[in-house]
Coordinates of C-alpha atoms in Angstrom, one line a residue:
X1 CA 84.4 120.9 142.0
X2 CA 82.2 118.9 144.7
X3 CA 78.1 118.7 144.3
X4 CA 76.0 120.3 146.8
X5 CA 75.1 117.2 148.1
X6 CA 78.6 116.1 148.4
X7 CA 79.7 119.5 150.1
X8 CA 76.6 119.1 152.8
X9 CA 77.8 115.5 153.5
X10 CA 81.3 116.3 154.0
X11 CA 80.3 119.2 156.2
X12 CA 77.8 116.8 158.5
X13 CA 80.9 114.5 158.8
X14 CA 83.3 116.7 160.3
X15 CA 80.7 118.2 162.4
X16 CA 79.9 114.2 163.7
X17 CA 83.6 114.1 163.9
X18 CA 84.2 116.7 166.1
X19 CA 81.0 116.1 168.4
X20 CA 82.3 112.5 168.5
X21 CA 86.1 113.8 169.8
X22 CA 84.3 116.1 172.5
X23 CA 81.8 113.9 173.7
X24 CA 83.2 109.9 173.1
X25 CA 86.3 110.9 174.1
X26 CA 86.0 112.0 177.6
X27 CA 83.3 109.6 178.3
X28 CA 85.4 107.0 177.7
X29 CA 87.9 108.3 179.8
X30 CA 85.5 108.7 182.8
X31 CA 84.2 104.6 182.2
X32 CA 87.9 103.7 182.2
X33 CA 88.7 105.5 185.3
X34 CA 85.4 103.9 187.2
X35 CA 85.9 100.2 186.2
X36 CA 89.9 100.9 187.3
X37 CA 88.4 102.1 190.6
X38 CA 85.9 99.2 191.1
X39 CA 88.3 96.9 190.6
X40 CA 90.6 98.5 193.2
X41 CA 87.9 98.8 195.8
X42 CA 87.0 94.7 194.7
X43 CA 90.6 93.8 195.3
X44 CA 90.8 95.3 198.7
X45 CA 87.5 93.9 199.6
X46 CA 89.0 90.6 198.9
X47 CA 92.1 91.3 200.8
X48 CA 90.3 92.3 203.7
X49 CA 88.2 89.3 204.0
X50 CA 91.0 87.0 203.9
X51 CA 92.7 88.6 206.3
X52 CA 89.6 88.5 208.6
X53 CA 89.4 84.9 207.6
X54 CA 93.4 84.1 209.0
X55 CA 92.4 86.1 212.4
X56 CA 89.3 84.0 212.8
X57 CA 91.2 80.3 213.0
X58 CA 94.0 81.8 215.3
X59 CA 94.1 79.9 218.5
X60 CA 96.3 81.4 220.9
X61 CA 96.9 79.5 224.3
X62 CA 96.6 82.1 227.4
X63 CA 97.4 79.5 230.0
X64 CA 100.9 79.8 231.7

């Protein structure tokens, strides 16, 4: 049979464990989701400006 001590320890574990599942868990989850977003709204940001960078060296020639 376990100590006390050993009993209490294990117990404080599991409890850590758990809070760690509930709380960690989702958390990272959420940060994951974010930087995925950021780096969508960065690449579009990117894609925008070089498009606005090809429209601004069109010439065209409006004389008949």
């Amino acid at each position: 049979m376990y100590f006390l001590d050993t009993q209490i320890y294990l117990g404080l574990a599991q409890i850590f464990q758990v809070v760690q599942m509930f709380v960690l868990g989702p958390r990272l989850i959420l940060s994951v989701r974010e930087y995925h977003a950021e780096l969508v709204a960065n690449t579009d940001t990117a894609a925008a400006m070089t498009s606005v960078n090809f429209q601004e060296h069109v010439h065209v020639s409006t004389s008949s």
